XYZ file of C-alpha atoms in Angstrom:
631
model
C -33.513 33.483 -102.735
C -31.665 30.154 -102.343
C -34.858 28.318 -101.384
C -36.655 29.890 -104.352
C -33.897 28.809 -106.718
C -33.907 25.226 -105.374
C -37.676 25.059 -105.709
C -37.512 26.168 -109.359
C -34.366 24.621 -110.898
C -33.483 25.388 -114.496
C -30.869 24.229 -116.957
C -27.578 26.051 -117.380
C -27.722 29.116 -119.607
C -25.408 27.975 -122.383
C -25.190 31.523 -123.752
C -23.555 32.662 -120.534
C -21.215 29.672 -120.645
C -20.317 30.557 -124.249
C -19.635 34.188 -123.286
C -17.272 33.019 -120.549
C -15.427 30.754 -122.973
C -15.187 33.504 -125.569
C -13.812 35.973 -123.011
C -11.209 33.439 -121.865
C -10.126 32.706 -125.429
C -9.943 36.391 -126.340
C -7.783 37.179 -123.329
C -5.415 34.305 -124.102
C -5.223 35.133 -127.804
C -4.314 38.757 -127.157
C -2.182 38.125 -124.089
C -0.175 35.117 -125.252
C 0.224 35.866 -128.948
C 0.632 39.614 -128.510
C 3.240 39.161 -125.795
C 5.155 36.460 -127.698
C 5.185 38.052 -131.169
C 5.067 41.796 -130.436
C 6.208 42.606 -126.885
C 9.099 40.169 -126.397
C 10.875 41.097 -129.670
C 11.115 44.690 -128.365
C 13.815 43.442 -125.945
C 13.233 46.373 -123.599
C 12.237 44.528 -120.423
C 8.485 44.528 -121.100
C 6.929 41.152 -120.328
C 3.311 41.210 -121.456
C 0.363 42.926 -123.029
C -3.345 42.201 -122.641
C -6.766 43.075 -123.955
C -7.743 45.109 -120.877
C -4.233 45.701 -119.504
C -2.910 47.508 -122.593
C -6.002 49.648 -123.082
C -5.793 50.755 -119.441
C -2.081 51.526 -119.755
C -2.887 53.601 -122.851
C -5.291 55.784 -120.821
C -2.543 56.469 -118.283
C 0.033 57.216 -120.978
C -2.316 59.553 -122.846
C -2.815 61.556 -119.659
C 0.942 61.571 -118.948
C 1.703 62.920 -122.429
C -0.933 65.625 -121.933
C 0.893 66.632 -118.756
C 4.313 66.550 -120.430
C 3.186 68.779 -123.330
C 1.066 71.123 -121.220
C 2.055 74.794 -121.418
C 0.754 76.835 -118.446
C -0.903 80.177 -119.138
C -1.364 83.116 -116.785
C -4.838 84.392 -115.947
C -6.447 86.564 -113.278
C -9.430 85.934 -111.010
C -11.119 89.192 -109.925
C -13.320 89.375 -106.797
C -14.856 91.751 -104.290
C -15.980 91.470 -100.661
C -18.759 93.487 -99.045
C -19.214 94.811 -95.550
C -22.505 92.903 -95.451
C -20.406 89.752 -95.130
C -20.115 87.939 -98.472
C -17.717 87.553 -101.398
C -18.583 87.823 -105.093
C -16.675 87.044 -108.309
C -16.576 88.941 -111.608
C -19.011 87.988 -114.367
C -19.305 89.623 -117.774
C -23.082 89.185 -117.769
C -25.776 89.069 -115.079
C -27.163 85.891 -116.623
C -26.217 82.462 -115.295
C -23.229 81.210 -117.251
C -23.933 78.017 -119.134
C -21.177 75.562 -118.352
C -19.684 73.465 -121.158
C -20.631 69.819 -121.305
C -18.088 67.575 -119.659
C -16.694 64.497 -121.247
C -15.571 61.553 -119.150
C -11.964 62.659 -118.875
C -12.739 66.256 -117.930
C -15.352 65.105 -115.473
C -12.820 62.905 -113.755
C -10.352 65.761 -113.622
C -12.912 68.140 -112.174
C -13.835 65.719 -109.419
C -10.179 65.523 -108.435
C -10.538 69.156 -107.410
C -7.883 70.453 -109.756
C -9.948 71.992 -112.528
C -11.112 75.531 -111.812
C -14.469 75.659 -110.062
C -16.572 78.407 -111.661
C -18.380 78.992 -108.351
C -15.114 79.886 -106.584
C -13.411 81.836 -109.349
C -14.299 84.708 -111.593
C -14.395 84.394 -115.334
C -10.790 84.073 -116.401
C -9.181 87.360 -117.329
C -6.225 86.858 -119.641
C -4.404 90.209 -119.285
C -3.092 92.199 -116.331
C -4.449 95.387 -117.937
C -8.032 94.126 -118.012
C -7.782 92.782 -114.450
C -6.533 96.152 -113.169
C -9.322 97.870 -115.081
C -11.999 95.739 -113.399
C -10.524 96.369 -109.957
C -10.575 100.122 -110.697
C -14.233 99.912 -111.779
C -15.145 98.051 -108.581
C -13.455 100.738 -106.479
C -14.829 103.718 -108.452
C -18.524 102.893 -108.840
C -21.185 102.209 -106.192
C -22.447 98.639 -105.837
C -26.087 97.640 -105.972
C -27.908 94.320 -105.760
C -29.216 93.554 -109.229
C -30.737 90.068 -108.784
C -31.590 87.755 -105.907
C -32.548 84.209 -106.878
C -33.503 81.479 -104.477
C -34.767 77.998 -105.174
C -35.343 74.784 -103.314
C -33.590 71.727 -104.751
C -34.088 68.073 -103.897
C -30.950 65.937 -104.227
C -31.618 62.229 -104.659
C -29.647 59.633 -102.688
C -26.787 57.846 -104.446
C -27.267 54.234 -105.550
C -25.835 51.398 -103.420
C -22.320 50.234 -104.125
C -21.223 48.234 -107.142
C -17.642 46.965 -107.426
C -16.249 50.091 -109.073
C -17.933 52.606 -106.748
C -16.940 50.565 -103.687
C -13.305 50.672 -104.788
C -13.551 54.414 -105.452
C -15.156 55.207 -102.092
C -12.773 52.967 -100.154
C -9.852 54.651 -101.889
C -10.965 58.215 -101.179
C -12.410 57.711 -97.673
C -10.373 54.801 -96.256
C -7.199 55.106 -98.357
C -7.409 51.461 -99.439
C -6.152 50.471 -102.871
C -8.492 48.391 -105.084
C -6.675 45.122 -104.354
C -6.855 45.649 -100.568
C -10.481 46.721 -100.837
C -11.436 43.489 -102.594
C -9.482 41.358 -100.107
C -11.279 42.986 -97.160
C -14.638 42.740 -98.932
C -13.966 39.053 -99.672
C -13.365 38.474 -95.976
C -16.611 40.246 -95.039
C -18.449 38.189 -97.649
C -17.021 34.902 -96.380
C -18.084 35.827 -92.846
C -21.622 36.437 -94.081
C -21.726 40.179 -93.370
C -22.164 41.484 -96.950
C -23.513 40.251 -100.277
C -21.280 39.296 -103.212
C -18.814 42.091 -103.973
C -18.182 41.585 -107.710
C -21.227 43.143 -109.335
C -22.284 45.953 -111.632
C -25.950 46.056 -110.578
C -27.501 48.800 -108.423
C -30.613 46.697 -107.756
C -31.332 45.643 -104.170
C -33.374 42.593 -103.181
C -36.985 43.452 -102.349
C -36.826 41.860 -98.856
C -33.803 44.007 -98.018
C -35.520 47.193 -99.205
C -38.512 46.339 -97.025
C -36.208 45.656 -94.069
C -34.579 49.085 -94.534
C -37.997 50.747 -94.568
C -38.858 49.006 -91.300
C -35.539 50.117 -89.805
C -36.153 53.735 -90.845
C -39.741 53.611 -89.575
C -38.427 52.585 -86.173
C -35.243 54.662 -85.891
C -35.510 57.553 -88.403
C -39.152 57.973 -89.495
C -38.676 61.443 -91.049
C -36.211 59.894 -93.510
C -38.674 57.309 -94.822
C -39.712 58.073 -98.429
C -43.276 57.480 -99.577
C -42.185 54.499 -101.666
C -39.046 52.423 -102.060
C -36.312 54.213 -104.011
C -35.370 52.751 -107.385
C -32.030 53.490 -109.048
C -31.399 53.468 -112.762
C -29.119 50.687 -114.017
C -25.887 51.617 -115.765
C -25.977 51.005 -119.510
C -24.318 47.722 -120.404
C -24.375 46.288 -116.877
C -24.788 42.514 -116.696
C -26.659 42.549 -113.369
C -25.793 38.960 -112.504
C -25.838 39.866 -108.783
C -27.567 42.533 -106.733
C -25.723 45.553 -105.393
C -23.214 45.308 -102.515
C -25.008 45.679 -99.195
C -25.051 44.482 -95.621
C -26.590 41.015 -95.341
C -28.762 42.037 -92.393
C -30.007 45.603 -91.885
C -30.115 45.346 -88.092
C -26.501 44.166 -87.860
C -25.209 47.652 -87.088
C -21.554 48.592 -87.643
C -21.161 49.355 -83.931
C -22.182 45.781 -83.074
C -19.358 44.277 -85.162
C -16.501 46.490 -83.971
C -15.243 43.870 -81.514
C -15.307 40.934 -83.970
C -13.837 42.562 -87.098
C -10.381 43.892 -87.916
C -9.928 47.624 -88.343
C -10.204 47.647 -92.151
C -13.105 45.182 -92.079
C -15.041 47.314 -89.590
C -14.445 50.505 -91.549
C -15.378 48.948 -94.895
C -18.495 47.330 -93.431
C -19.599 50.684 -92.018
C -19.091 52.263 -95.442
C -21.190 49.560 -97.148
C -23.916 49.648 -94.481
C -24.220 53.445 -94.609
C -24.345 53.560 -98.408
C -27.013 50.851 -98.639
C -29.198 52.582 -96.023
C -28.675 56.003 -97.621
C -29.773 54.661 -101.020
C -33.252 53.978 -99.600
C -33.684 57.276 -97.713
C -35.559 60.440 -98.597
C -33.824 63.049 -100.796
C -31.890 65.879 -99.167
C -33.471 69.331 -99.486
C -31.244 72.316 -100.274
C -31.932 76.024 -100.478
C -29.680 77.534 -103.140
C -29.220 81.269 -103.451
C -27.636 83.367 -106.189
C -26.963 87.081 -105.796
C -25.746 89.382 -108.609
C -24.470 92.891 -107.872
C -23.413 95.601 -110.307
C -20.839 98.375 -110.268
C -20.495 100.357 -113.488
C -20.175 97.879 -116.358
C -19.018 95.039 -114.127
C -21.205 92.323 -112.574
C -20.355 90.279 -109.477
C -21.888 86.948 -108.507
C -22.132 85.172 -105.144
C -23.654 81.741 -104.513
C -24.934 80.286 -101.279
C -26.273 76.896 -100.227
C -28.054 75.776 -97.074
C -29.090 72.214 -96.207
C -32.694 72.510 -95.033
C -33.431 68.774 -94.668
C -30.567 66.291 -94.264
C -32.368 63.270 -95.721
C -29.952 60.598 -96.907
C -26.907 62.733 -95.955
C -27.312 61.535 -92.348
C -25.800 58.281 -93.584
C -23.840 59.385 -96.667
C -22.826 63.038 -96.796
C -21.722 64.073 -100.283
C -22.822 67.713 -100.041
C -20.430 70.595 -99.391
C -20.688 72.631 -96.208
C -23.298 75.369 -95.889
C -22.433 78.724 -97.435
C -24.847 81.282 -96.032
C -25.554 84.577 -97.782
C -27.102 87.482 -95.835
C -30.724 88.468 -96.547
C -30.661 90.823 -99.543
C -33.222 92.407 -101.853
C -32.999 93.638 -105.445
C -32.105 97.328 -105.667
C -30.358 97.344 -102.273
C -27.011 99.160 -102.059
C -24.049 97.251 -100.652
C -20.767 98.616 -99.351
C -17.498 97.545 -100.930
C -14.893 96.311 -98.485
C -12.158 95.041 -100.835
C -11.534 94.540 -104.572
C -8.654 92.448 -105.802
C -7.298 90.443 -108.758
C -5.359 87.232 -108.063
C -2.863 86.090 -110.650
C -3.025 82.358 -111.308
C -1.813 79.774 -113.795
C -3.709 77.114 -115.643
C -2.869 73.651 -114.343
C -2.192 70.483 -116.338
C -4.778 67.725 -116.170
C -4.242 65.692 -112.987
C -2.873 62.180 -112.936
C -5.341 59.461 -112.080
C -5.642 57.943 -108.656
C -6.594 54.263 -108.605
C -10.274 55.019 -107.787
C -10.483 57.620 -110.562
C -8.883 55.292 -113.091
C -11.387 52.566 -112.207
C -14.211 55.064 -112.712
C -12.769 55.970 -116.118
C -12.416 52.279 -117.062
C -16.070 51.801 -116.166
C -17.120 54.844 -118.196
C -15.092 53.712 -121.202
C -16.426 50.150 -121.007
C -12.997 48.594 -120.429
C -13.108 45.355 -118.458
C -15.675 44.143 -115.972
C -15.983 44.452 -112.155
C -13.806 41.415 -111.474
C -10.975 42.725 -113.700
C -10.422 46.246 -112.322
C -8.219 45.413 -109.319
C -6.216 42.600 -111.042
C -5.503 44.865 -114.016
C -4.035 47.614 -111.840
C -2.051 45.029 -109.877
C -0.573 43.613 -113.096
C 0.421 47.062 -114.358
C 2.322 47.688 -111.121
C 3.918 44.212 -111.054
C 5.131 44.587 -114.642
C 6.637 47.954 -113.617
C 4.615 49.739 -116.307
C 3.216 52.164 -113.715
C 4.132 53.255 -110.207
C 2.034 54.747 -107.432
C 3.430 58.051 -106.139
C 1.511 59.979 -103.464
C -1.697 58.214 -104.446
C -1.347 58.918 -108.177
C -0.579 56.434 -110.964
C 2.416 57.471 -113.092
C 3.579 55.484 -116.142
C 7.225 54.454 -115.909
C 9.619 54.992 -118.841
C 9.116 51.295 -119.628
C 5.327 51.724 -119.642
C 5.518 54.790 -121.891
C 7.892 53.022 -124.286
C 5.699 49.919 -124.476
C 2.567 52.013 -125.067
C 4.317 53.976 -127.843
C 5.358 50.709 -129.477
C 1.866 49.208 -129.268
C 0.375 52.460 -130.568
C 2.442 51.929 -133.703
C 2.329 48.136 -133.984
C -1.220 47.319 -132.773
C -2.962 50.719 -132.758
C -6.559 49.456 -132.692
C -6.110 46.986 -129.855
C -5.108 49.586 -127.249
C -7.933 52.009 -128.020
C -10.622 52.050 -125.296
C -13.419 52.173 -127.894
C -12.080 49.071 -129.625
C -11.873 47.180 -126.334
C -15.386 48.367 -125.401
C -16.731 47.005 -128.714
C -15.249 43.626 -127.827
C -17.095 43.775 -124.478
C -20.321 44.537 -126.359
C -19.750 41.511 -128.586
C -19.259 39.345 -125.484
C -22.507 40.737 -124.061
C -24.253 39.823 -127.323
C -22.933 36.252 -126.943
C -24.237 36.183 -123.353
C -27.739 37.090 -124.542
C -27.723 34.483 -127.344
C -27.513 37.039 -130.177
C -24.067 35.903 -131.347
C -22.474 32.454 -131.762
C -19.229 32.487 -129.806
C -17.044 30.296 -131.997
C -18.083 32.113 -135.166
C -17.278 35.449 -133.527
C -13.851 34.289 -132.343
C -12.910 32.766 -135.701
C -14.033 35.856 -137.586
C -12.289 38.230 -135.154
C -9.051 36.284 -135.370
C -9.067 35.798 -139.143
C -10.307 39.247 -140.131
C -8.416 41.353 -137.578
C -5.979 39.808 -135.130
C -3.957 37.420 -137.305
C -3.389 40.057 -140.041
C -2.601 42.681 -137.380
C 0.025 40.390 -135.822
C 1.601 39.685 -139.216
C 1.766 43.393 -139.977
C 3.295 44.128 -136.553
C 5.937 41.424 -137.074
C 6.759 42.839 -140.517
C 7.159 46.313 -139.050
C 9.398 44.959 -136.294
C 11.565 43.074 -138.785
C 11.809 46.128 -141.064
C 12.950 48.307 -138.180
C 15.493 45.695 -137.063
C 17.003 45.590 -140.552
C 16.981 49.407 -140.813
C 18.927 49.789 -137.567
C 21.296 46.887 -138.197
C 20.603 45.228 -134.840
C 18.319 42.690 -133.227
C 16.365 45.287 -131.249
C 13.904 47.682 -132.939
C 14.504 51.427 -132.577
C 12.730 53.101 -129.692
C 8.978 53.128 -130.030
C 7.755 56.159 -131.920
C 11.051 56.715 -133.810
C 11.172 56.777 -137.596
C 13.309 54.756 -140.031
C 16.720 56.227 -140.761
C 15.551 57.541 -144.123
C 12.906 59.768 -142.514
C 13.198 63.019 -140.611
C 14.475 62.864 -137.071
C 11.674 62.280 -134.575
C 11.275 64.167 -131.292
C 13.026 62.625 -128.266
C 11.149 59.788 -126.633
C 10.869 58.648 -123.029
C 14.031 56.920 -121.802
C 13.789 53.150 -121.760
C 13.728 51.312 -118.448
C 16.469 49.038 -119.841
C 19.578 50.421 -121.624
C 19.318 50.260 -125.412
C 21.792 48.010 -127.202
C 22.620 48.692 -130.853
C 24.845 46.679 -133.129
C 28.028 48.498 -132.137
C 27.546 48.247 -128.377
C 25.781 44.887 -128.058
C 27.586 42.432 -125.789
C 28.295 39.118 -127.471
C 28.862 36.060 -125.332
C 31.220 33.190 -126.065
C 28.292 30.756 -126.143
C 27.224 29.473 -129.534
C 23.563 29.026 -130.386
C 22.739 25.287 -130.084
C 20.468 25.600 -133.134
C 22.427 27.639 -135.704
C 25.922 28.049 -134.208
C 26.065 31.861 -134.080
C 27.479 33.597 -131.010
C 24.590 34.540 -128.736
C 23.970 38.071 -127.408
C 23.499 39.038 -123.763
C 20.082 40.668 -123.191
C 19.638 42.625 -119.914
C 16.649 41.635 -117.794
C 15.287 42.640 -114.385
C 13.104 39.565 -113.964
C 13.363 38.212 -110.396
C 12.913 34.687 -111.801
C 16.328 34.755 -113.472
C 19.503 33.742 -111.631
C 21.469 36.382 -113.591
C 20.740 39.926 -114.743
C 20.648 38.821 -118.350
C 19.807 35.916 -120.637
C 21.246 34.855 -123.987
C 19.429 35.316 -127.273
C 20.395 34.239 -130.771
C 20.900 37.357 -132.975
C 19.349 35.546 -135.943
C 15.739 36.778 -135.988
C 14.712 33.577 -137.769
C 16.138 31.426 -134.977
C 15.221 33.262 -131.788
C 16.713 30.668 -129.428
C 17.194 31.783 -125.818
C 19.273 30.308 -122.966
C 19.210 30.965 -119.216
C 21.910 30.670 -116.556
C 21.692 27.631 -114.273
C 23.459 28.702 -111.066
C 23.608 25.122 -109.751
C 25.087 23.543 -112.864
C 27.166 26.687 -113.634
C 26.112 26.762 -117.279
C 23.603 28.247 -119.717
C 20.660 26.012 -120.607
C 17.769 26.043 -123.024
C 14.228 26.257 -121.585
C 12.896 22.841 -120.582
C 10.488 22.734 -123.514
C 13.349 23.226 -126.002
C 15.820 20.706 -124.569
C 16.489 17.394 -126.265
C 15.148 14.377 -124.435
C 17.654 12.479 -122.293
C 17.022 8.731 -122.793
C 19.173 7.922 -119.749
C 16.599 9.606 -117.525
C 13.726 7.331 -118.650
C 12.376 4.577 -116.393
C 10.346 1.511 -117.377
C 7.298 2.754 -115.512
C 4.495 4.333 -117.546
C 2.775 7.577 -116.574
C -0.485 6.664 -114.771
C -2.373 9.327 -116.783
C -1.113 9.252 -120.398
C 1.011 6.080 -120.542
C 4.294 7.745 -121.601
C 7.397 6.668 -119.732
C 8.203 8.417 -116.471
C 11.547 10.255 -116.345
C 13.914 10.993 -113.467
C 14.209 14.690 -112.650
C 16.856 16.107 -110.321
C 16.131 19.277 -108.361
C 17.463 21.126 -105.319
C 15.383 21.761 -102.212
C 16.666 23.353 -98.996
C 20.218 22.933 -100.235
C 19.867 19.178 -100.884
C 19.751 17.513 -104.277
C 16.634 15.352 -104.666
C 15.122 13.094 -107.340
C 11.510 12.755 -108.459
C 9.735 10.966 -111.288
C 7.454 12.819 -113.680
C 5.833 12.404 -117.087
C 8.447 12.644 -119.856
C 6.156 14.536 -122.263
C 6.605 18.289 -121.736
C 3.250 19.238 -123.281
C 1.423 16.818 -120.965
C 3.248 18.064 -117.849
C 1.654 21.462 -118.439
C -1.819 20.025 -118.852
C -3.309 16.681 -117.940
C -0.201 15.259 -116.235
C 0.417 18.214 -113.927
C -0.237 16.137 -110.809
C 1.988 13.224 -111.843
C 4.878 13.518 -109.364
C 6.519 10.629 -107.489
C 8.906 11.665 -104.696
C 11.791 9.562 -103.390
C 11.596 8.410 -99.775
C 13.388 5.508 -98.089
C 14.314 3.874 -101.389
C 10.772 4.124 -102.793
C 8.934 6.579 -105.015
C 5.475 7.626 -103.885
C 2.802 10.074 -104.999
C 0.094 11.662 -102.811
C -2.390 10.895 -105.581
C -1.146 7.698 -107.255
C 0.490 5.846 -104.353
C 3.811 3.953 -104.296
C 5.545 2.640 -107.419
C 6.802 -0.977 -107.436
C 10.566 -0.901 -106.979
C 11.096 -3.433 -109.794
C 9.983 -0.858 -112.348
C 12.360 1.916 -111.275
C 15.460 0.819 -113.050
C 16.752 3.231 -115.643
C 15.961 2.318 -119.219
C 19.102 1.241 -121.133
C 20.390 3.704 -123.733
């Protein structure tokens, strides 16, 4: 493929470049402006929001609220066993029950194994009286086989891995979280063992497919399909890379055991098996359904036997055999036991990391490269925690989501985020001009939404008489009392209990308030904030100088720190900067313009050594130019 690309060079696809720029700008617009103007004024310890981050948090919080409001209900599952050696469950009709269509959320819940499986339960009986009645019928009337159905079913192999399915499989089979999975996959990729691991395409390179066919012809000829297997692409996939697979078919997992770490070897085996399985013959199953009758009650048993293993030799995703005895319609069967088990409906399960990634993919939130970083950010911000493999929103996460649901309701909806992804895809295909889209999106939606959110925040601050809005989801004092909300991760401070410091605001002179914070970057457990909403000045504790200081960007320039030497990049004067390293106070020279230090002058740093100042990039400064500039 590399030789082919070099032989046929082409110009850069500017539409793809534009889509990348648009995505970057969108993320910064939402992340920076939303965090600065909506999240920070909440003063509850929340640090950030994001286009993908907040929509993902909303999915977790929606599920958590479902669990919190869930009311369990009793029901009964009625079943019988026969001396012929099988178990059957109550059905109200001899016909196959049509199962309701599953939406994405229910499907995810069912695959977690928590939702009731209709094959292993009877129809739900809602009263003890009816359950006892059915048990009495089973015991009072003879049982006879009413129907015997058998059919052969071919089950197609699964597609090869994409990023999301790799993370899901590694989570369920290897107990690796998405971040660890991608680190191990990156290592395998760098060592040349697998193809690129950030992809949403299920397509495999033709030479690889042919190599797999040759491998099967030599080692497993009965598993070789008549023609190469093709898998349907997922709607909306970009397909910039092929699926994740082993680089070389004949590099067997057993051959790499000695050269790879434990996680690398296990993940490689998973990828190798899945890629081979995707090109194998379908598995062949014999499925049997038996319906018996006693009085007015019907009883159903299902069986399944794997007749031809096919792809399951490499990737087994089929349940164990359940063998029913040979039976014929009209045959009498002997009852051994009839019973009704009382059960309770269960709340929807919390998401594991693999299941959440699957849901993000189904909802169109994010792209393969964003799944693992998004979950990592949610944990680092302490919006969610991982307990026994399940993601649980923290009180801080629930409070932030409730606030955003009120202040920026559209932005956290999965459908809204998915529409933004579709717009980015349209830019990538040249159907949309990226700058026009961004300008229109910002002017028509985001800027007005931010202004409205700020107005709502200010209104709530005035209504409560403090500088912190009421808890997210609460109503103004003039409205009816709202239901209790999740407890904040940081104690609430109203006007009567707020701690005022003795430090005056350097901008307006008011006494500044102490705001609690758990940020590990701070030298104290709080920072100071001006109570005047129009001022908003903040100060942080400097443990070395033993005083509160403004952020660097807000401090007045100190002319005594200037030197006569210009910055080698922008020409502004260099300034002396004192810092502490390994307990010793040191001096360096840097550009005096704060905005440039964050951008083009980032690498301008001259360190003091033996009476000289030197830079790894710009060399040594002449000593004659190092004198401090007179005030």
